[in-house]
Amino acid sequence: MVSKGFLKPRSPGNPREGGTRVTHVLLVEDESRIRSIVEQGLEARGFQVSSAPDGESGLILPGIGGLEVLEALRTLKPRLPVILLTALDDTTSKVGGLDAGADDYITKPFSVEELAARIRARLRGLAEEGSTLHAGPLAVDLAAHRAQLHGKEVLLSARELTLLASLLRHQGEVLSRRKLLQLVWKVDFDPGSNVVEVYVAALRRKIGADFIETVRGLGYRFVVPEESLAEGRSAAR
């Protein structure tokens, strides 16, 4: 039995009559009443909804529970937005869901209006990922899910790539832990875990520690080290 509901906004590539395009959402929810309410509510707001009562039906993956569904999704579609709908509102459950790869987390009871707004927000985030970001020798192409340093590819997870992109968009600014949670994990609460520190440490190992400064008591700041700029100039000659 799936203990959590999942919403996966799919690419807005399903045309309706007249040439307009509609977002296709896959809803996995084990409570039939909630599943029906959410499906009807989203369809009334212009979404195309496919629904399933469990992970086996929704993903054609037998005998798996809530977090297993999420982990399978992240393996199959790393960039696909996933929103958790759950009655579990304790910090441990929230942290577990976010660390497993959820992009957003909504506790029951919730309004369909808020849910629709959060889906639209996730889709706007995808639309903003079409451009390539540059910072000295670093280049991040979110659409292609690639990062390069001095022209060489750096292998990053989906979350690491999103964190790096957020830092690049705010070069020179000090981003607090709370701000990074909002930008990368799309949450407005502090889960009380060290998830930000863990991902910052992972990024430092992969791109170099000097790119991300720790500003004690305030947060992190992305900078391009002078030596990296010098290496880039030498390579270009």
mmCIF file of C-alpha atoms in Angstrom:
data_model
loop_
_atom_site.group_PDB
_atom_site.id
_atom_site.type_symbol
_atom_site.label_atom_id
_atom_site.label_comp_id
_atom_site.label_asym_id
_atom_site.label_seq_id
_atom_site.Cartn_x
_atom_site.Cartn_y
_atom_site.Cartn_z
ATOM 1 C CA MET A 1 0.000 0.000 0.000
ATOM 2 C CA VAL A 2 1.403 3.387 -0.936
ATOM 3 C CA SER A 3 1.491 5.637 2.116
ATOM 4 C CA LYS A 4 2.130 8.792 0.133
ATOM 5 C CA GLY A 5 0.496 10.362 -2.875
ATOM 6 C CA PHE A 6 2.697 11.471 -5.748
ATOM 7 C CA LEU A 7 2.162 14.070 -8.416
ATOM 8 C CA LYS A 8 4.473 14.092 -11.416
ATOM 9 C CA PRO A 9 3.966 17.062 -13.721
ATOM 10 C CA ARG A 10 4.947 15.772 -17.139
ATOM 11 C CA SER A 11 6.205 17.840 -20.037
ATOM 12 C CA PRO A 12 3.539 20.168 -21.446
ATOM 13 C CA GLY A 13 3.611 18.432 -24.792
ATOM 14 C CA ASN A 14 0.110 17.042 -25.236
ATOM 15 C CA PRO A 15 -1.832 19.222 -27.671
ATOM 16 C CA ARG A 16 -5.494 19.911 -27.249
ATOM 17 C CA GLU A 17 -7.820 20.985 -30.020
ATOM 18 C CA GLY A 18 -6.942 24.408 -31.346
ATOM 19 C CA GLY A 19 -3.203 23.879 -30.862
ATOM 20 C CA THR A 20 -2.981 24.767 -27.151
ATOM 21 C CA ARG A 21 -0.815 22.534 -24.987
ATOM 22 C CA VAL A 22 -1.737 20.978 -21.671
ATOM 23 C CA THR A 23 0.381 19.648 -18.819
ATOM 24 C CA HIS A 24 -0.049 15.934 -18.180
ATOM 25 C CA VAL A 25 0.069 14.954 -14.499
ATOM 26 C CA LEU A 26 0.416 11.416 -13.145
ATOM 27 C CA LEU A 27 -1.338 11.104 -9.760
ATOM 28 C CA VAL A 28 -0.527 8.087 -7.548
ATOM 29 C CA GLU A 29 -2.818 8.059 -4.495
ATOM 30 C CA ASP A 30 -4.130 5.054 -2.552
ATOM 31 C CA GLU A 31 -7.188 6.810 -1.054
ATOM 32 C CA SER A 32 -9.894 6.692 -3.720
ATOM 33 C CA ARG A 33 -11.840 9.694 -2.390
ATOM 34 C CA ILE A 34 -8.779 11.953 -2.349
ATOM 35 C CA ARG A 35 -7.682 10.601 -5.724
ATOM 36 C CA SER A 36 -11.058 11.500 -7.250
ATOM 37 C CA ILE A 37 -11.158 14.994 -5.683
ATOM 38 C CA VAL A 38 -7.621 15.858 -6.777
ATOM 39 C CA GLU A 39 -8.120 14.465 -10.273
ATOM 40 C CA GLN A 40 -11.333 16.430 -10.823
ATOM 41 C CA GLY A 41 -9.886 19.578 -9.261
ATOM 42 C CA LEU A 42 -6.761 19.545 -11.424
ATOM 43 C CA GLU A 43 -8.704 18.783 -14.584
ATOM 44 C CA ALA A 44 -10.996 21.743 -13.832
ATOM 45 C CA ARG A 45 -7.855 23.881 -13.756
ATOM 46 C CA GLY A 46 -6.641 22.775 -17.167
ATOM 47 C CA PHE A 47 -4.403 19.804 -16.354
ATOM 48 C CA GLN A 48 -4.660 16.405 -18.017
ATOM 49 C CA VAL A 49 -4.588 13.797 -15.237
ATOM 50 C CA SER A 50 -3.833 10.079 -15.252
ATOM 51 C CA SER A 51 -4.359 8.460 -11.863
ATOM 52 C CA ALA A 52 -3.389 5.183 -10.220
ATOM 53 C CA PRO A 53 -4.025 3.700 -6.761
ATOM 54 C CA ASP A 54 -0.470 2.459 -6.146
ATOM 55 C CA GLY A 55 3.082 2.368 -7.407
ATOM 56 C CA GLU A 56 2.569 -0.909 -9.222
ATOM 57 C CA SER A 57 -0.242 0.559 -11.330
ATOM 58 C CA GLY A 58 1.308 3.978 -11.752
ATOM 59 C CA LEU A 59 4.837 2.956 -12.681
ATOM 60 C CA ILE A 60 4.304 -0.672 -13.685
ATOM 61 C CA LEU A 61 6.681 -1.629 -10.893
ATOM 62 C CA PRO A 62 5.278 -4.428 -8.682
ATOM 63 C CA GLY A 63 5.193 -4.465 -4.910
ATOM 64 C CA ILE A 64 6.781 -1.121 -4.071
ATOM 65 C CA GLY A 65 5.849 1.476 -1.474
ATOM 66 C CA GLY A 66 5.970 5.241 -1.309
ATOM 67 C CA LEU A 67 9.666 6.048 -1.075
ATOM 68 C CA GLU A 68 10.499 3.182 -3.417
ATOM 69 C CA VAL A 69 8.213 4.801 -6.007
ATOM 70 C CA LEU A 70 10.082 8.067 -5.561
ATOM 71 C CA GLU A 71 13.515 6.459 -5.824
ATOM 72 C CA ALA A 72 12.438 4.569 -8.957
ATOM 73 C CA LEU A 73 11.212 7.814 -10.499
ATOM 74 C CA ARG A 74 14.493 9.526 -9.774
ATOM 75 C CA THR A 75 16.369 6.680 -11.497
ATOM 76 C CA LEU A 76 14.107 6.669 -14.548
ATOM 77 C CA LYS A 77 13.526 10.439 -14.878
ATOM 78 C CA PRO A 78 16.041 12.493 -12.845
ATOM 79 C CA ARG A 79 14.573 15.882 -13.851
ATOM 80 C CA LEU A 80 10.871 15.018 -13.660
ATOM 81 C CA PRO A 81 9.167 17.193 -10.982
ATOM 82 C CA VAL A 82 7.683 15.148 -8.125
ATOM 83 C CA ILE A 83 5.421 16.497 -5.380
ATOM 84 C CA LEU A 84 4.636 14.418 -2.268
ATOM 85 C CA LEU A 85 1.088 14.456 -0.875
ATOM 86 C CA THR A 86 1.172 12.928 2.586
ATOM 87 C CA ALA A 87 -0.449 12.832 5.987
ATOM 88 C CA LEU A 88 2.989 12.492 7.572
ATOM 89 C CA ASP A 89 3.881 15.987 8.768
ATOM 90 C CA ASP A 90 6.717 15.226 11.193
ATOM 91 C CA THR A 91 10.195 16.512 10.422
ATOM 92 C CA THR A 92 11.716 13.030 9.998
ATOM 93 C CA SER A 93 9.185 12.092 7.302
ATOM 94 C CA LYS A 94 9.667 15.401 5.483
ATOM 95 C CA VAL A 95 13.429 15.058 5.518
ATOM 96 C CA GLY A 96 13.170 11.453 4.309
ATOM 97 C CA GLY A 97 10.948 12.428 1.397
ATOM 98 C CA LEU A 98 13.080 15.397 0.359
ATOM 99 C CA ASP A 99 16.324 13.462 0.673
ATOM 100 C CA ALA A 100 14.819 10.678 -1.451
ATOM 101 C CA GLY A 101 14.362 13.193 -4.267
ATOM 102 C CA ALA A 102 11.000 14.956 -3.855
ATOM 103 C CA ASP A 103 10.833 18.487 -5.269
ATOM 104 C CA ASP A 104 8.002 19.635 -3.009
ATOM 105 C CA TYR A 105 6.031 18.359 -0.001
ATOM 106 C CA ILE A 106 2.370 19.008 0.829
ATOM 107 C CA THR A 107 0.686 17.638 3.948
ATOM 108 C CA LYS A 108 -2.943 16.553 4.085
ATOM 109 C CA PRO A 109 -5.439 18.149 4.281
ATOM 110 C CA PHE A 110 -4.578 20.539 1.439
ATOM 111 C CA SER A 111 -6.428 22.669 -1.088
ATOM 112 C CA VAL A 112 -6.436 21.732 -4.769
ATOM 113 C CA GLU A 113 -5.884 25.427 -5.545
ATOM 114 C CA GLU A 114 -2.593 25.412 -3.634
ATOM 115 C CA LEU A 115 -1.590 22.127 -5.245
ATOM 116 C CA ALA A 116 -2.250 23.493 -8.736
ATOM 117 C CA ALA A 117 -0.186 26.585 -7.910
ATOM 118 C CA ARG A 118 2.720 24.441 -6.746
ATOM 119 C CA ILE A 119 2.567 22.364 -9.939
ATOM 120 C CA ARG A 120 2.689 25.544 -12.010
ATOM 121 C CA ALA A 121 5.664 26.750 -9.946
ATOM 122 C CA ARG A 122 7.559 23.521 -10.611
ATOM 123 C CA LEU A 123 6.836 23.825 -14.342
ATOM 124 C CA ARG A 124 8.084 27.420 -14.355
ATOM 125 C CA GLY A 125 11.289 26.152 -12.827
ATOM 126 C CA LEU A 126 11.671 23.666 -15.667
ATOM 127 C CA ALA A 127 11.060 26.384 -18.252
ATOM 128 C CA GLU A 128 13.811 28.500 -16.697
ATOM 129 C CA GLU A 129 16.297 25.665 -17.109
ATOM 130 C CA GLY A 130 16.667 26.088 -20.854
ATOM 131 C CA SER A 131 19.680 28.383 -20.788
ATOM 132 C CA THR A 132 23.319 27.630 -20.061
ATOM 133 C CA LEU A 133 24.865 29.326 -17.026
ATOM 134 C CA HIS A 134 28.515 30.404 -17.026
ATOM 135 C CA ALA A 135 30.906 31.381 -14.254
ATOM 136 C CA GLY A 136 34.556 31.559 -15.239
ATOM 137 C CA PRO A 137 35.609 28.043 -16.280
ATOM 138 C CA LEU A 138 32.286 26.547 -15.159
ATOM 139 C CA ALA A 139 29.325 25.968 -17.485
ATOM 140 C CA VAL A 140 25.993 24.444 -16.441
ATOM 141 C CA ASP A 141 23.439 23.290 -19.020
ATOM 142 C CA LEU A 142 20.333 22.314 -17.055
ATOM 143 C CA ALA A 143 18.349 21.246 -20.120
ATOM 144 C CA ALA A 144 21.034 18.697 -21.011
ATOM 145 C CA HIS A 145 21.761 17.961 -17.324
ATOM 146 C CA ARG A 146 25.468 18.642 -17.800
ATOM 147 C CA ALA A 147 28.185 20.618 -16.051
ATOM 148 C CA GLN A 148 31.644 21.336 -17.405
ATOM 149 C CA LEU A 149 34.786 22.681 -15.742
ATOM 150 C CA HIS A 150 37.518 23.898 -18.083
ATOM 151 C CA GLY A 151 35.709 22.067 -20.876
ATOM 152 C CA LYS A 152 35.676 18.716 -19.067
ATOM 153 C CA GLU A 153 32.418 17.184 -17.929
ATOM 154 C CA VAL A 154 31.722 16.973 -14.188
ATOM 155 C CA LEU A 155 29.335 14.208 -13.174
ATOM 156 C CA LEU A 156 26.663 15.630 -10.851
ATOM 157 C CA SER A 157 23.415 14.276 -9.462
ATOM 158 C CA ALA A 158 20.189 16.130 -10.283
ATOM 159 C CA ARG A 159 20.166 17.818 -6.871
ATOM 160 C CA GLU A 160 23.852 18.756 -7.055
ATOM 161 C CA LEU A 161 23.255 20.318 -10.465
ATOM 162 C CA THR A 162 20.305 22.340 -9.147
ATOM 163 C CA LEU A 163 22.372 23.530 -6.184
ATOM 164 C CA LEU A 164 25.238 24.564 -8.443
ATOM 165 C CA ALA A 165 22.861 26.417 -10.773
ATOM 166 C CA SER A 166 21.335 28.278 -7.823
ATOM 167 C CA LEU A 167 24.768 29.342 -6.625
ATOM 168 C CA LEU A 168 25.759 30.464 -10.132
ATOM 169 C CA ARG A 169 22.606 32.558 -10.485
ATOM 170 C CA HIS A 170 23.564 34.402 -7.289
ATOM 171 C CA GLN A 171 27.315 34.790 -7.799
ATOM 172 C CA GLY A 172 28.889 36.932 -5.109
ATOM 173 C CA GLU A 173 25.780 36.863 -2.909
ATOM 174 C CA VAL A 174 25.683 35.189 0.476
ATOM 175 C CA LEU A 175 22.921 32.573 0.427
ATOM 176 C CA SER A 176 21.695 31.407 3.816
ATOM 177 C CA ARG A 177 20.940 27.795 4.549
ATOM 178 C CA ARG A 178 17.220 28.642 4.580
ATOM 179 C CA LYS A 179 17.479 30.394 1.203
ATOM 180 C CA LEU A 180 19.211 27.380 -0.337
ATOM 181 C CA LEU A 181 16.487 25.117 1.036
ATOM 182 C CA GLN A 182 13.940 27.326 -0.741
ATOM 183 C CA LEU A 183 15.868 27.509 -4.013
ATOM 184 C CA VAL A 184 16.970 23.888 -4.291
ATOM 185 C CA TRP A 185 14.506 21.861 -2.225
ATOM 186 C CA LYS A 186 11.524 24.242 -2.590
ATOM 187 C CA VAL A 187 10.685 24.111 1.121
ATOM 188 C CA ASP A 188 9.895 26.990 3.456
ATOM 189 C CA PHE A 189 10.834 25.198 6.650
ATOM 190 C CA ASP A 190 14.101 24.062 8.175
ATOM 191 C CA PRO A 191 14.016 20.252 8.312
ATOM 192 C CA GLY A 192 16.674 20.243 11.007
ATOM 193 C CA SER A 193 19.024 18.041 8.996
ATOM 194 C CA ASN A 194 22.438 18.734 7.469
ATOM 195 C CA VAL A 195 21.232 18.150 3.904
ATOM 196 C CA VAL A 196 22.543 21.533 2.672
ATOM 197 C CA GLU A 197 25.960 20.952 4.211
ATOM 198 C CA VAL A 198 26.138 17.447 2.713
ATOM 199 C CA TYR A 199 25.404 18.678 -0.811
ATOM 200 C CA VAL A 200 27.732 21.670 -0.546
ATOM 201 C CA ALA A 201 30.517 19.309 0.553
ATOM 202 C CA ALA A 202 29.774 17.005 -2.394
ATOM 203 C CA LEU A 203 29.937 19.932 -4.829
ATOM 204 C CA ARG A 204 33.231 21.112 -3.363
ATOM 205 C CA ARG A 205 34.745 17.667 -3.901
ATOM 206 C CA LYS A 206 33.678 17.679 -7.550
ATOM 207 C CA ILE A 207 34.358 21.248 -8.699
ATOM 208 C CA GLY A 208 36.914 22.395 -6.124
ATOM 209 C CA ALA A 209 36.499 23.789 -2.628
ATOM 210 C CA ASP A 210 37.545 27.333 -3.569
ATOM 211 C CA PHE A 211 34.402 27.955 -5.639
ATOM 212 C CA ILE A 212 32.089 27.923 -2.597
ATOM 213 C CA GLU A 213 33.016 30.094 0.369
ATOM 214 C CA THR A 214 31.567 29.584 3.832
ATOM 215 C CA VAL A 215 30.541 32.898 5.400
ATOM 216 C CA ARG A 216 30.451 32.031 9.086
ATOM 217 C CA GLY A 217 27.041 32.456 10.657
ATOM 218 C CA LEU A 218 25.445 33.582 7.377
ATOM 219 C CA GLY A 219 25.701 30.919 4.682
ATOM 220 C CA TYR A 220 27.570 30.277 1.437
ATOM 221 C CA ARG A 221 28.841 32.428 -1.407
ATOM 222 C CA PHE A 222 29.871 31.319 -4.903
ATOM 223 C CA VAL A 223 33.067 32.895 -6.246
ATOM 224 C CA VAL A 224 35.407 32.156 -9.139
ATOM 225 C CA PRO A 225 38.953 31.741 -7.786
ATOM 226 C CA GLU A 226 41.575 33.861 -9.536
ATOM 227 C CA GLU A 227 43.699 30.784 -10.234
ATOM 228 C CA SER A 228 40.786 29.176 -12.068
ATOM 229 C CA LEU A 229 40.377 32.270 -14.215
ATOM 230 C CA ALA A 230 44.112 32.187 -14.944
ATOM 231 C CA GLU A 231 43.912 28.515 -15.942
ATOM 232 C CA GLY A 232 41.046 29.336 -18.279
ATOM 233 C CA ARG A 233 43.012 32.172 -19.910
ATOM 234 C CA SER A 234 46.034 29.917 -20.366
ATOM 235 C CA ALA A 235 43.947 27.153 -21.921
ATOM 236 C CA ALA A 236 42.420 29.616 -24.369
ATOM 237 C CA ARG A 237 45.817 30.682 -25.743
#
